[in-house]
Every structure is written in structure tokens, then in C-alpha cells.
Coordinates of C-alpha atoms in Angstrom, one line a residue:
Chain O
M1 CA -72.4 11.0 39.8
S2 CA -68.9 12.4 40.6
A3 CA -68.6 15.5 42.8
V4 CA -68.1 18.9 41.2
L5 CA -65.9 19.9 44.0
D6 CA -63.9 17.6 46.2
A7 CA -61.6 19.4 48.6
R8 CA -59.7 17.3 51.1
G9 CA -57.6 18.3 54.1
I10 CA -57.4 22.0 53.1
G11 CA -55.1 24.0 55.4
M12 CA -54.1 27.6 55.0
T13 CA -51.4 29.4 57.0
F14 CA -50.6 33.1 56.5
R15 CA -47.2 34.5 57.5
N16 CA -47.2 38.0 58.9
G17 CA -43.6 38.8 59.7
D18 CA -42.5 36.1 62.2
E19 CA -46.1 35.4 63.2
M20 CA -47.9 32.5 61.5
T21 CA -51.7 32.5 61.4
E22 CA -53.5 29.3 60.7
V23 CA -56.8 30.3 59.0
L24 CA -58.0 26.9 57.8
K25 CA -57.3 23.6 59.5
D26 CA -57.9 20.3 57.7
V27 CA -61.1 21.3 56.0
D28 CA -63.0 18.8 53.8
L29 CA -65.7 20.0 51.4
S30 CA -67.5 18.2 48.7
L31 CA -70.3 19.4 46.4
E32 CA -72.4 17.3 44.1
P33 CA -73.7 18.7 40.7
G34 CA -76.6 21.0 41.1
E35 CA -76.1 21.7 44.8
L36 CA -76.8 25.1 46.2
A37 CA -74.5 25.3 49.2
A38 CA -74.0 28.1 51.7
L39 CA -70.7 28.6 53.5
L40 CA -71.5 30.2 56.9
G41 CA -69.4 31.5 59.7
A42 CA -68.5 34.5 61.8
S43 CA -65.9 37.0 60.5
G44 CA -62.5 35.5 60.6
S45 CA -63.8 31.9 60.5
G46 CA -62.0 31.3 57.2
K47 CA -65.0 31.1 54.9
S48 CA -63.8 33.8 52.4
T49 CA -60.3 32.1 52.4
L50 CA -61.8 28.8 51.6
L51 CA -63.9 30.3 48.8
S52 CA -60.8 31.9 47.4
I53 CA -58.9 28.6 47.5
V54 CA -61.7 26.7 45.8
G55 CA -61.9 29.6 43.3
L56 CA -58.1 29.1 42.6
L57 CA -57.4 32.7 43.7
L58 CA -55.3 31.4 46.6
K59 CA -53.1 28.3 46.9
P60 CA -53.7 26.2 50.0
T61 CA -50.8 25.4 52.3
T62 CA -52.0 21.8 52.5
G63 CA -54.6 19.6 51.0
S64 CA -55.9 18.6 47.6
I65 CA -58.7 20.1 45.4
E66 CA -60.5 18.4 42.6
I67 CA -62.9 20.4 40.5
A68 CA -64.9 18.7 37.8
G69 CA -62.6 15.7 37.9
R70 CA -59.3 17.6 37.7
R71 CA -56.7 18.1 40.4
V72 CA -56.1 21.8 40.5
E73 CA -54.0 22.7 43.6
A74 CA -50.7 22.4 41.8
L75 CA -51.6 24.2 38.6
S76 CA -49.4 27.1 37.5
D77 CA -50.6 30.7 37.6
A78 CA -51.4 30.7 33.9
E79 CA -53.1 27.3 34.1
R80 CA -55.2 28.5 37.0
A81 CA -56.3 31.5 35.0
V82 CA -57.4 29.4 32.1
F83 CA -59.2 27.0 34.5
R84 CA -61.0 29.8 36.2
N85 CA -62.0 31.2 32.9
Q86 CA -63.4 28.0 31.5
R87 CA -64.7 26.1 34.5
L88 CA -65.6 28.6 37.3
G89 CA -67.9 31.5 37.6
F90 CA -67.6 34.3 40.2
I91 CA -70.1 36.6 41.8
F92 CA -68.7 39.1 44.3
Q93 CA -70.3 41.4 46.8
F94 CA -69.3 44.3 44.6
H95 CA -70.1 43.6 41.0
H96 CA -67.0 45.3 39.6
L97 CA -68.6 45.6 36.1
L98 CA -66.5 47.3 33.5
P99 CA -68.0 50.8 33.5
D100 CA -67.0 51.6 29.9
F101 CA -68.8 48.7 28.5
T102 CA -72.5 47.9 28.0
A103 CA -74.3 45.2 29.9
T104 CA -74.0 42.8 26.9
E105 CA -70.3 43.5 26.6
N106 CA -69.7 42.9 30.3
V107 CA -71.5 39.6 30.2
A108 CA -69.5 38.5 27.1
F109 CA -66.2 39.7 28.4
P110 CA -65.0 36.4 30.0
A111 CA -65.4 34.7 26.7
A112 CA -64.3 37.6 24.5
A113 CA -61.0 38.3 26.3
P114 CA -59.3 35.0 25.5
A115 CA -60.9 34.8 22.1
G116 CA -59.7 38.3 21.1
G117 CA -63.1 39.8 20.5
I118 CA -66.9 39.4 20.9
S119 CA -68.2 37.1 18.2
A120 CA -71.8 37.1 17.1
A121 CA -72.3 33.8 19.0
M122 CA -70.9 35.3 22.2
R123 CA -73.1 38.4 21.8
S124 CA -76.2 36.2 21.2
R125 CA -75.4 34.1 24.4
A126 CA -74.8 37.2 26.4
R127 CA -78.1 38.7 25.3
D128 CA -79.9 35.4 26.1
L129 CA -78.4 35.4 29.6
L130 CA -79.4 39.1 30.2
A131 CA -82.9 38.2 29.1
R132 CA -82.9 35.4 31.5
V133 CA -81.9 37.6 34.4
G134 CA -84.6 40.0 33.5
L135 CA -82.6 42.7 31.8
S136 CA -83.9 42.5 28.2
D137 CA -84.5 46.2 28.2
R138 CA -81.1 47.1 29.5
M139 CA -78.8 45.0 27.2
D140 CA -77.2 48.0 25.5
F141 CA -77.1 50.2 28.6
P142 CA -73.7 51.2 29.8
A143 CA -72.9 49.5 33.2
T144 CA -72.9 52.9 34.8
R145 CA -76.5 53.5 34.1
L146 CA -77.8 50.3 35.8
S147 CA -79.1 50.2 39.4
G148 CA -77.2 48.2 42.1
G149 CA -79.6 45.2 41.7
Q150 CA -79.4 45.3 37.9
K151 CA -75.6 45.4 38.1
Q152 CA -75.5 42.3 40.3
R153 CA -77.8 40.5 37.9
V154 CA -75.4 41.4 35.1
A155 CA -72.6 40.0 37.3
I156 CA -74.6 36.7 37.6
A157 CA -75.1 36.6 33.9
R158 CA -71.4 37.2 33.4
A159 CA -70.6 34.3 35.8
L160 CA -72.7 32.0 33.6
M161 CA -71.2 33.1 30.3
N162 CA -68.7 30.3 29.9
K163 CA -71.1 27.6 31.3
P164 CA -69.0 26.9 34.4
E165 CA -69.3 23.7 36.4
L166 CA -69.1 25.6 39.7
I167 CA -70.2 29.2 40.6
L168 CA -68.7 30.8 43.6
A169 CA -70.5 33.7 45.2
D170 CA -69.0 35.9 47.9
E171 CA -71.7 37.8 49.8
P172 CA -73.6 38.3 46.6
T173 CA -76.4 40.3 48.3
G174 CA -74.2 42.1 50.7
S175 CA -74.3 45.4 49.0
L176 CA -78.0 45.3 47.9
D177 CA -81.2 46.5 49.5
R178 CA -83.7 43.8 50.6
V179 CA -85.9 43.8 47.5
A180 CA -82.9 43.6 45.1
A181 CA -81.3 41.0 47.4
E182 CA -84.5 38.8 47.2
Q183 CA -84.5 39.2 43.4
V184 CA -80.9 38.1 43.1
L185 CA -81.4 35.1 45.4
D186 CA -84.5 34.1 43.4
L187 CA -82.4 34.3 40.2
M188 CA -79.6 32.2 41.6
R189 CA -82.1 29.6 42.8
E190 CA -83.7 29.6 39.4
V191 CA -80.4 29.1 37.6
N192 CA -79.5 26.4 40.1
L193 CA -82.8 24.5 39.5
E194 CA -83.0 25.0 35.7
D195 CA -79.4 24.6 34.7
K196 CA -78.4 22.3 37.5
A197 CA -75.6 24.8 38.1
T198 CA -73.7 24.2 41.3
F199 CA -73.3 27.2 43.7
L200 CA -71.1 27.7 46.7
I201 CA -72.3 30.9 48.4
C202 CA -70.2 32.5 51.1
T203 CA -72.5 34.6 53.4
H204 CA -73.2 36.0 56.8
D205 CA -76.9 36.3 55.9
L206 CA -79.0 33.5 57.4
N207 CA -81.8 34.4 55.0
V208 CA -79.5 33.6 52.2
A209 CA -78.4 30.4 53.9
A210 CA -82.0 29.4 54.4
R211 CA -82.5 29.3 50.7
C212 CA -79.7 26.8 50.2
T213 CA -79.9 23.1 50.1
R214 CA -76.8 22.6 52.2
R215 CA -75.2 24.8 54.9
V216 CA -71.6 24.4 55.9
T217 CA -70.6 26.3 59.0
L218 CA -67.0 27.1 59.7
K219 CA -65.6 28.0 63.1
D220 CA -62.0 28.9 63.8
G221 CA -60.9 27.5 60.5
R222 CA -62.6 24.1 60.9
V223 CA -65.9 22.7 59.6
E224 CA -68.2 22.9 62.6
Q225 CA -71.4 21.8 61.2
V226 CA -73.0 20.6 57.9
V227 CA -76.8 20.8 57.6
Q228 CA -78.5 19.2 54.6
G229 CA -81.9 20.3 53.3
Chain L
M1 CA -58.2 43.1 18.5
F2 CA -60.1 43.1 21.8
T3 CA -57.2 44.6 23.8
F4 CA -57.3 47.6 21.5
T5 CA -61.1 48.0 22.1
V6 CA -60.6 47.9 25.8
A7 CA -57.7 50.4 25.6
R8 CA -59.7 52.7 23.5
R9 CA -62.7 52.5 25.9
Y10 CA -60.5 53.2 28.8
L11 CA -59.1 56.3 27.1
F12 CA -62.6 57.5 26.1
S13 CA -64.0 56.9 29.6
N14 CA -62.5 60.1 30.8
P15 CA -62.3 62.3 27.7
G16 CA -61.2 65.4 29.6
Q17 CA -58.2 63.7 31.3
T18 CA -57.2 62.0 28.0
A19 CA -57.5 65.2 26.1
L20 CA -55.3 66.9 28.7
L21 CA -52.7 64.1 28.5
I22 CA -52.6 64.2 24.7
F23 CA -52.4 68.0 24.8
G24 CA -49.4 67.7 27.1
V25 CA -47.7 65.3 24.7
A26 CA -48.5 67.5 21.7
L27 CA -47.1 70.5 23.6
G28 CA -43.9 68.7 24.3
V29 CA -43.6 67.6 20.7
T30 CA -44.3 71.1 19.5
A31 CA -41.5 72.4 21.7
F32 CA -39.2 69.7 20.3
V33 CA -40.1 70.6 16.7
F34 CA -39.7 74.3 17.4
I35 CA -36.3 73.9 18.9
T36 CA -35.1 71.6 16.2
A37 CA -36.4 73.9 13.4
L38 CA -34.8 76.9 15.1
I39 CA -31.4 75.4 15.6
Q40 CA -31.3 73.9 12.1
G41 CA -32.6 77.2 10.7
L42 CA -29.9 79.1 12.5
A43 CA -27.2 76.7 11.3
I44 CA -28.5 76.9 7.8
R45 CA -28.6 80.7 7.9
L46 CA -25.1 81.0 9.3
T47 CA -23.7 78.5 6.8
D48 CA -25.6 80.0 3.9
E49 CA -24.4 83.5 4.7
L50 CA -20.8 82.3 5.0
T51 CA -20.8 80.1 2.0
A52 CA -22.7 82.6 -0.1
N53 CA -20.0 85.2 0.3
S54 CA -16.9 83.2 0.4
A55 CA -15.1 80.5 -1.5
H56 CA -15.9 76.9 -0.6
V57 CA -12.4 75.7 -1.4
S58 CA -9.3 77.9 -1.7
L59 CA -6.3 76.7 -3.7
E60 CA -2.9 78.2 -2.8
P61 CA 0.6 77.3 -3.7
A62 CA 2.0 74.4 -1.8
M63 CA 4.4 75.3 1.0
R64 CA 8.0 75.2 -0.3
I65 CA 10.2 73.7 2.3
A66 CA 14.0 73.5 2.0
R67 CA 15.5 70.3 3.5
V68 CA 18.9 69.0 4.3
L69 CA 19.2 65.5 2.8
P70 CA 21.5 63.1 4.8
G71 CA 24.5 61.6 3.1
E72 CA 25.2 57.9 3.2
D73 CA 27.6 58.1 6.2
A74 CA 26.1 61.1 7.9
E75 CA 23.7 60.9 10.8
T76 CA 20.2 61.7 9.9
A77 CA 19.3 65.3 10.5
S78 CA 15.9 66.7 10.1
V79 CA 15.9 70.4 9.0
A80 CA 12.9 72.1 7.4
I81 CA 13.0 75.7 6.4
V82 CA 10.2 77.6 4.7
S83 CA 11.7 79.0 1.6
T84 CA 11.4 82.7 1.1
F85 CA 13.7 82.8 -1.9
Q86 CA 10.8 82.4 -4.4
R87 CA 7.5 84.1 -4.3
P88 CA 4.6 81.7 -3.6
Q89 CA 2.4 81.7 -6.7
I90 CA 0.5 79.3 -9.0
R91 CA 2.2 79.5 -12.3
P92 CA 0.2 76.8 -14.2
W93 CA -3.1 78.3 -13.1
R94 CA -4.7 78.0 -16.5
S95 CA -4.3 74.2 -16.5
T96 CA -5.7 74.1 -12.9
V97 CA -8.7 76.1 -14.0
A98 CA -9.2 73.8 -16.9
L99 CA -9.1 70.8 -14.6
L100 CA -11.6 72.4 -12.2
S101 CA -13.9 73.2 -15.1
T102 CA -14.3 69.5 -15.8
Q103 CA -15.5 68.8 -12.3
P104 CA -19.4 68.6 -12.0
S105 CA -19.2 69.5 -8.4
V106 CA -17.6 72.9 -9.2
L107 CA -20.0 75.8 -9.7
A108 CA -17.6 78.7 -10.2
I109 CA -13.8 79.3 -10.4
S110 CA -12.0 82.6 -9.7
P111 CA -8.2 82.8 -10.1
Q112 CA -7.0 85.8 -8.1
I113 CA -4.1 87.9 -7.1
S114 CA -4.2 88.8 -3.5
G115 CA -1.9 91.2 -1.8
S116 CA -1.6 94.1 0.5
A117 CA -1.5 97.8 -0.4
F118 CA -2.2 101.3 0.8
V119 CA -4.7 103.7 -0.5
V120 CA -3.1 107.2 -0.3
K121 CA -4.8 110.4 -0.3
G122 CA -2.7 113.4 0.5
E123 CA -1.1 112.7 3.8
T124 CA -3.6 110.0 4.7
V125 CA -2.7 106.4 4.2
A126 CA -5.1 103.5 4.6
P127 CA -4.1 99.8 4.4
V128 CA -6.2 97.6 2.2
A129 CA -6.3 93.9 1.2
V130 CA -6.4 93.8 -2.6
T131 CA -8.3 91.1 -4.4
A132 CA -7.6 91.2 -8.1
I133 CA -10.0 89.1 -10.3
E134 CA -11.2 88.7 -13.8
P135 CA -13.8 91.4 -14.2
S136 CA -16.2 88.9 -15.7
N137 CA -15.8 86.8 -12.5
L138 CA -16.4 89.7 -10.1
D139 CA -19.5 88.1 -8.6
A140 CA -18.5 84.5 -8.9
I141 CA -17.4 84.0 -5.3
S142 CA -18.9 86.9 -3.4
P143 CA -21.5 89.0 -5.2
I144 CA -20.1 92.6 -5.2
S145 CA -22.2 94.2 -7.9
P146 CA -25.5 94.1 -6.0
K147 CA -23.7 95.9 -3.1
I148 CA -22.4 98.8 -5.1
V149 CA -24.0 101.9 -3.6
S150 CA -22.2 104.5 -5.7
G151 CA -20.8 104.3 -9.3
D152 CA -20.7 100.9 -10.9
A153 CA -18.9 97.6 -10.9
N154 CA -17.1 98.0 -14.2
L155 CA -13.4 97.8 -13.3
G156 CA -11.9 98.4 -16.7
T157 CA -8.1 98.7 -17.0
D158 CA -7.5 101.4 -14.4
G159 CA -10.5 101.0 -12.1
I160 CA -10.7 100.1 -8.4
L161 CA -13.7 99.3 -6.2
I162 CA -13.5 100.3 -2.5
G163 CA -15.7 99.9 0.5
A164 CA -18.0 102.6 1.8
R165 CA -16.3 102.9 5.1
L166 CA -12.9 103.5 3.5
A167 CA -14.4 106.0 1.1
E168 CA -15.9 107.9 4.1
N169 CA -12.7 107.8 6.1
L170 CA -10.7 109.2 3.2
G171 CA -13.4 111.5 1.8
L172 CA -13.5 109.6 -1.5
S173 CA -16.3 109.2 -4.0
A174 CA -16.9 107.3 -7.2
G175 CA -15.1 108.8 -10.2
Q176 CA -12.3 110.2 -8.2
P177 CA -8.7 109.2 -8.8
V178 CA -6.8 107.6 -5.9
L179 CA -3.2 106.4 -5.5
L180 CA -2.6 102.8 -4.7
R181 CA 0.8 101.7 -3.3
T182 CA 1.3 98.0 -3.2
D183 CA 3.5 95.9 -0.9
R184 CA 5.9 95.6 -3.8
G185 CA 6.5 99.4 -3.6
I186 CA 4.8 100.2 -6.9
D187 CA 2.4 103.2 -7.0
R188 CA -0.3 103.8 -9.5
L189 CA -3.1 106.2 -9.9
L190 CA -6.5 104.4 -10.3
T191 CA -10.0 105.6 -10.7
I192 CA -12.6 104.7 -8.1
R193 CA -15.3 103.1 -10.3
G194 CA -17.6 102.0 -7.6
I195 CA -18.1 102.0 -3.8
F196 CA -19.6 98.9 -2.2
Q197 CA -21.3 98.4 1.1
T198 CA -21.5 94.8 2.5
G199 CA -22.5 95.7 6.0
V200 CA -19.4 94.0 7.3
Q201 CA -17.1 96.7 8.7
A202 CA -13.8 94.8 8.1
L203 CA -14.7 94.4 4.4
D204 CA -16.1 97.9 3.9
E205 CA -13.0 99.5 5.4
R206 CA -10.1 97.2 4.4
V207 CA -10.9 95.5 1.0
A208 CA -10.4 96.8 -2.5
Y209 CA -11.1 95.1 -5.9
L210 CA -9.0 95.4 -9.0
S211 CA -9.0 93.6 -12.4
I212 CA -6.3 91.0 -12.6
Q213 CA -4.7 92.7 -15.5
T214 CA -4.3 95.9 -13.5
A215 CA -2.9 94.0 -10.6
R216 CA -0.2 92.1 -12.5
P217 CA 2.4 94.9 -12.8
L218 CA 1.4 96.3 -9.4
F219 CA 2.2 93.0 -7.6
R220 CA 5.0 92.0 -10.1
L221 CA 3.2 88.8 -11.1
P222 CA 3.3 88.8 -14.9
E223 CA 2.1 85.2 -15.2
G224 CA 0.9 83.5 -12.1
V225 CA -1.9 84.0 -9.6
T226 CA -1.6 83.8 -5.8
N227 CA -4.8 81.8 -5.2
I228 CA -7.7 80.1 -7.0
E229 CA -11.1 80.4 -5.3
V230 CA -13.7 77.7 -6.0
K231 CA -17.4 77.6 -5.4
L232 CA -19.1 74.2 -5.2
V233 CA -22.6 73.1 -6.0
D234 CA -22.9 71.6 -2.5
P235 CA -20.8 73.5 0.1
G236 CA -21.1 70.4 2.3
E237 CA -18.8 68.5 -0.1
A238 CA -16.0 71.1 0.4
R239 CA -13.7 68.9 2.5
T240 CA -14.0 65.9 0.1
T241 CA -13.5 68.1 -2.9
A242 CA -10.5 69.9 -1.2
A243 CA -8.8 66.6 -0.6
F244 CA -9.4 65.5 -4.2
L245 CA -8.1 68.8 -5.6
Q246 CA -5.0 68.8 -3.4
A247 CA -4.1 65.3 -4.6
A248 CA -4.9 66.2 -8.2
T249 CA -3.1 69.6 -8.4
G250 CA -0.4 69.4 -5.8
L251 CA -1.7 72.8 -4.5
R252 CA -2.7 73.4 -0.9
A253 CA -6.5 73.1 -0.8
T254 CA -8.5 74.4 2.2
A255 CA -12.2 73.8 2.7
W256 CA -14.4 76.7 4.0
Q257 CA -15.1 74.7 7.2
D258 CA -11.4 74.6 8.0
K259 CA -11.0 78.3 7.5
N260 CA -13.9 78.9 9.8
A261 CA -13.4 76.3 12.5
Y262 CA -14.9 78.6 15.1
L263 CA -18.3 78.4 13.3
E264 CA -18.3 74.6 13.2
G265 CA -17.5 74.5 16.9
A266 CA -20.3 77.0 17.6
L267 CA -22.8 75.0 15.6
V268 CA -21.8 71.8 17.3
A269 CA -22.2 73.4 20.7
Q270 CA -25.6 74.9 19.7
A271 CA -26.8 71.5 18.4
Q272 CA -25.7 69.8 21.7
T273 CA -27.6 72.4 23.7
G274 CA -30.6 71.8 21.5
K275 CA -30.4 68.1 22.0
L276 CA -30.5 68.6 25.8
I277 CA -33.6 70.8 25.5
Q278 CA -35.2 68.2 23.2
A279 CA -34.3 65.4 25.7
F280 CA -35.8 67.3 28.6
S281 CA -39.1 68.0 26.7
L282 CA -39.3 64.3 25.7
I283 CA -38.6 63.1 29.3
S284 CA -41.3 65.4 30.7
V285 CA -43.8 64.0 28.1
L286 CA -42.9 60.4 29.1
I287 CA -43.2 61.1 32.8
G288 CA -46.6 62.6 32.2
I289 CA -47.7 59.5 30.3
A290 CA -46.3 57.1 32.9
S291 CA -47.9 58.9 35.8
A292 CA -51.3 59.2 34.1
L293 CA -51.4 55.5 33.2
S294 CA -50.2 54.6 36.7
L295 CA -53.1 56.6 38.2
S296 CA -55.5 54.9 35.7
A297 CA -54.2 51.4 36.7
N298 CA -54.6 52.3 40.4
R299 CA -58.2 53.6 39.8
R300 CA -59.1 50.5 37.9
Q301 CA -57.8 48.0 40.4
G302 CA -61.3 46.5 41.1
E303 CA -62.0 46.0 37.4
I304 CA -58.5 44.5 36.8
G305 CA -59.0 42.2 39.8
I306 CA -62.4 40.9 38.5
M307 CA -60.9 40.4 35.0
R308 CA -58.0 38.4 36.5
A309 CA -60.6 36.5 38.6
F310 CA -62.5 35.3 35.7
G311 CA -59.3 34.2 34.0
V312 CA -58.2 37.1 31.8
S313 CA -54.4 36.7 31.4
R314 CA -51.7 39.0 32.7
S315 CA -50.6 39.7 29.2
F316 CA -54.1 40.9 28.2
I317 CA -54.1 43.4 31.1
A318 CA -50.5 44.6 30.3
A319 CA -51.4 44.9 26.6
V320 CA -54.4 47.1 27.4
F321 CA -52.1 49.6 29.2
V322 CA -49.3 49.5 26.6
L323 CA -51.8 50.1 23.9
Q324 CA -53.1 53.1 25.8
G325 CA -49.6 54.4 25.8
L326 CA -49.2 53.7 22.1
L327 CA -52.5 55.5 21.3
I328 CA -51.5 58.5 23.4
G329 CA -48.1 58.6 21.8
V330 CA -49.3 58.3 18.2
V331 CA -52.1 60.9 18.6
G332 CA -50.1 63.3 20.7
A333 CA -47.0 63.1 18.5
S334 CA -49.1 63.5 15.3
L335 CA -50.9 66.6 16.8
G336 CA -47.6 67.9 18.1
C337 CA -45.9 67.5 14.7
F338 CA -48.7 69.3 13.0
S339 CA -48.9 72.2 15.5
G340 CA -45.1 72.4 15.5
F341 CA -45.1 72.7 11.7
V342 CA -47.9 75.3 11.7
L343 CA -46.1 77.3 14.4
C344 CA -42.7 77.2 12.6
F345 CA -44.3 78.0 9.3
W346 CA -46.0 81.0 10.8
L347 CA -42.8 82.2 12.5
A348 CA -41.0 81.8 9.2
T349 CA -43.4 84.3 7.6
L350 CA -42.6 87.0 10.2
T351 CA -40.1 89.6 8.9
K352 CA -38.1 92.5 10.2
P353 CA -38.5 96.0 8.7
D354 CA -35.6 95.3 6.3
G355 CA -37.5 92.3 4.9
T356 CA -35.3 89.6 6.4
M357 CA -36.8 86.8 8.6
A358 CA -37.5 87.7 12.2
L359 CA -36.4 84.3 13.3
P360 CA -33.9 82.1 11.5
I361 CA -36.4 79.1 11.5
A362 CA -36.5 76.3 9.0
P363 CA -40.0 74.7 9.3
E364 CA -39.0 71.8 7.0
E365 CA -36.2 70.9 9.4
G366 CA -38.4 70.2 12.4
G367 CA -37.2 66.6 12.8
Y368 CA -40.8 65.3 12.5
V369 CA -40.0 61.7 11.8
A370 CA -37.5 61.5 14.6
V371 CA -39.8 63.1 17.2
F372 CA -42.8 61.0 16.0
L373 CA -40.9 57.8 16.4
L374 CA -39.2 58.9 19.6
T375 CA -42.4 60.0 21.2
T376 CA -44.4 56.9 20.1
F377 CA -41.6 54.5 21.3
G378 CA -41.1 56.5 24.5
A379 CA -44.9 56.4 25.2
V380 CA -44.9 52.7 24.8
L381 CA -41.9 52.5 27.1
A382 CA -43.5 54.8 29.7
S383 CA -46.6 52.6 29.7
V384 CA -44.6 49.5 30.6
I385 CA -44.3 50.3 34.3
P386 CA -48.0 50.9 34.9
A387 CA -48.8 47.9 32.6
R388 CA -46.6 45.6 34.6
S389 CA -48.0 46.8 37.9
A390 CA -51.5 46.3 36.6
A391 CA -50.8 42.9 35.3
R392 CA -49.2 41.8 38.6
L393 CA -52.1 42.8 40.7
D394 CA -53.3 40.0 42.9
P395 CA -56.9 39.5 41.9
L396 CA -58.0 38.8 45.4
E397 CA -56.4 41.9 46.9
A398 CA -57.7 44.0 44.0
I399 CA -61.3 42.8 44.5
Q400 CA -61.2 43.3 48.2
Q401 CA -60.0 46.8 47.8

């Protein structure tokens, strides 16, 4: 089975005036379909930068990235946007739901925006996803009337809307209380097991990492350790 | 259109702010409509007052110029002397009147004898400008009959109409005889048939009306007339008609605008001032829209970032903000046009104690189509800057903020 993600020799250098900061150095990372991987490391280790590069939100200085069999590091801005929309899902620490839309509309948004509207099929899938994340009774609630945990569950459903090959999560439980965080982690694990969805979760939280099948630790911009199981 | 749905939701998400923004646009548009209607109304009133009481085209004898023609061997010399040997008059005036009568653009024709004279009473002598007309045409150019305050407008064969101010100065009243001494040195005792009051001091003190038959011997003009005054259906066509009549008759034709060049200059200056005020009100409206949408784009950075992250295109984001500008422009301009019309209509109903309009406002001349299009287009233009800045947001930076 071919890898969902195959990143080789990723390097990232930021220029700040005359000063050059090398954040990532020759990082290799590969994920098989259905993996639930944690990206660990101290602040400044480069894990968020790596996640952004894999999510096509940043272009690496060096290296190659293949996602679902396609080389993506040289794509144009517009091509990257289309690729993100069709092949990747995002879950951020802050859900950033659209406050003027209902839970269903928020979930359907990634499919609706390029299509020019929410079709009946999109609405139906969005409602199925919301039911799956336990929000059957909140489907038509405006995003502003949901709790923090519920919002993050809507964000997970939104990430799944376009059936992505790879879901990238950046501190997905970082802004939640313990109970809500557990529920979100359970949900992600469930989606991972049932849908064979591949997750790459960037986290500080060892409890989150413990739930993952693989833990990749970064230190000073390099892969320090990979723990399987 | 999904962008329209998003734009509408964004506007409705803060109804108070959106209402305030639309109110601001409507207020600017109302000011624009008011200024336009007022300036146009003033121009219409001034023009109407002038054209209602004066000829639109005046026909006078062509200037007679004596010239020295060069001989074959002589050097060319240019000499032009205005001839005073013959009295300027229009002899074939009947054929000119006949020609004028065939023109559909001509409303009224008044052949006249104009000259200077003195009204003499005892030792008092007052100069007057005499206008001699066909009695049946008395009101053709400037309605005098409605302005008679004493006596009547029936000139007869020995009658004269004088202004109220002149009558007061000389202690004259209707029915009294008065001596008229013309610039040809001829005296005749006439009867004051009526006294008129136009409200214009120069007219009420210095103008007298006679019948053309009475005036002929007084001004030694047994056949001709000194001028033919013409009123047109559309005063705006005066210059074109004057050019046509001058070519057709060989007479000197002058349009009312050229006789009152000061008015045209004043109207142009007034219109330019109005345009400046209109421009400033529109600019303030557009700045308001641009700043409100910029604030909205700034406030929504996180949402825009996440939209960009899951692949929504830059053009989608830009379109959402441009559509917001369009909606604000259309709704604000519509409300402003409506409130502007209502305001102008109401102001037009206000009258002074004498029954005339308190403000010379023309509600139908508010420039509604122009201000609607300008505001809508301007609102779209004003939204381009915030739209571009929103579309250019780096998703990563926006999400991290």
C-alpha cells in the first residue's frame, strides 16, 4: 500500500532581516493509510512549521512532498488551494467556525464554496457527519450557540466533509477542558478506525500522543525519535 | 450564488453597524439629491422668470457698414464706418412676421417700435423707454395685463401705459392726460389708460407702452419697425433658432442667453459649486464604506484564514467583500434617493406668505439615476481595497492571530 504522506529532506529557513533561522533540517516523514500519528516536540522544535508545510500552507525551502501519490511542493498558490480543498482536512486549536452560519452550513462550507452553493447532497452529508460527531440535536444551531467542545466537533466534521486522504490537526484539544478534550480525542480515534482516515496531530499533550499509533518527536528542527505502537 | 449568501450573512451578523452604515450612505445620497434639486430648481426659476418676461430671440436691423472698396491698382485699405445716414429699421417686417409664423418652434411674434421719450408734467420731465406694440399682442412677450394695478390695458389710439413708480414720481393716475415728447422732437398729449406694477423698479419707473399706430408718427416711422421680438416653444432652442433666423432674414438675431450672459455665467458657477458639494458628499460616503469593510475584514481574519486553509479561493473571499459593498451601495442609494425625493417634495410645498415657493427646489431634478449609479459603482470601488486585503491574507498568519 502506498504512503498517504511521503515527505523527504524537508528543510525550512526563515529570513528575518539579515538573520536566517533554520527551523527544519532534512526532515523525513512518511504516513501509511489509516495511521494516527502524533507530532511531538517542545515549543520552537518546528512541529507546527512541519504541519503547515505538509498542509500546503507553507512552501519548504528544500525537500519533496508527495501526498496521495502526487508531488505537491511545486504547486502554484491556486493549485495548492484546490488540493487542500479536495485532499486535506484541517482541525485547528481554535475552531474558527463561521459565526453567521449554522453547524450544518459550517460543515458543508468546504464543499459549498467551490461549488457555488450548498446542494441537497452536501447538506445531507454534513448532517450525517454531524450526527456522527454526536451533534444530531445541534445541526441547525448557529455556531455561536455551541459550546467549545461542540464547536471543535463541528470543526472535525468540517474537516471530513470532502473525504480527505489526510487530516492535519494542530493542538486540536488545546483550547478545551479535559472532558471535552477526551470526547474530541475519542471521536478522532473513532473516525480513524472506522474510516481508515489518516491523522497527523501536532501536540504538546502527552495524553493525546499516547492515544496515537505513532509518535514522531522533533528537536531543534530534526526528527529525534519515532515510536511505533 | 454562495458568495452572495456569505456577503448577506456578514452584513446581517451585525445589524446595528450595517444599519448605521446604510444610514450614512443614504444621508450622503439625500444631501446629493437635495443639492442637485436645489441648484436645478434655482436655475429653472431664474431662467423661467427671465424667459417668461422677455423675448427669446430679438430681431433687429443688420448693422449698416460703409466700406471703401479698393481699386485695381490701389493698395487694399480696410475702412468700416457704421452708417448713420439712414435710420435702422426693418421695412419688410410683414414678410418677416409671415416667415416666422410658419416656424413650429415659434410661439409668439411681436413687431415693435422701440425708442426713447420723455413724459412731461408741468416742469417735471422723466425719461422713458417706449415700447410700441400691436394692442392685440400686448401680452405676447411680457404679460402686462395681469400687472395692471390701476385702469386697464386697453391702449386704443391715444393711450399709454406707464409704471407705478413713474406715476408716483409724477403724481399721475389712470385717466389723466400726459405729454409725451419723443427723441424725434414730437410732442403728443396721451391718456394714461393703465398703470402697471411688475415689481422691477427699472421697469416700473422707466418703461411706457403705446400702440404701434400711435407710435408711428411720434417716432417718424410710417412703415417699418425697429425690432421684432420672438417667443419660442422651447427657450433652450433660442441660439439655434436665432442662427437660423439670422441666415433666413438677414436681420441681426440675438438669443436671450446672449443678452443675459451674466446669468449663464452665474448658473455655470452655481452648477460647479454644486458639483463640488456633490463630490464631497459622495467621497465621504465612499470613505465610510471602505473603512467599515476594512474593519470587517480585519475582524474576520480568523474566519478568512480558515476558509483559505480549506481551499476557498482568493476570488471567493474578494467577491464576498465586493458584494457587501454592492449591497450597501444599492440599499443605501435606494433609500437615499427615496428620502431625498420625499425631502425635496416636502420643501417644494412650503410657501412664503405671498404664495410663492419658499425654496426654489425642483424635486424631479434630483439627479436620481446619476446618484444611484455613482453611489453603487463607488461603493463597489470602495470595497475593492478591503476585498483585496482580505483575499491576500496569509491563511497561516490569519489562523495564528
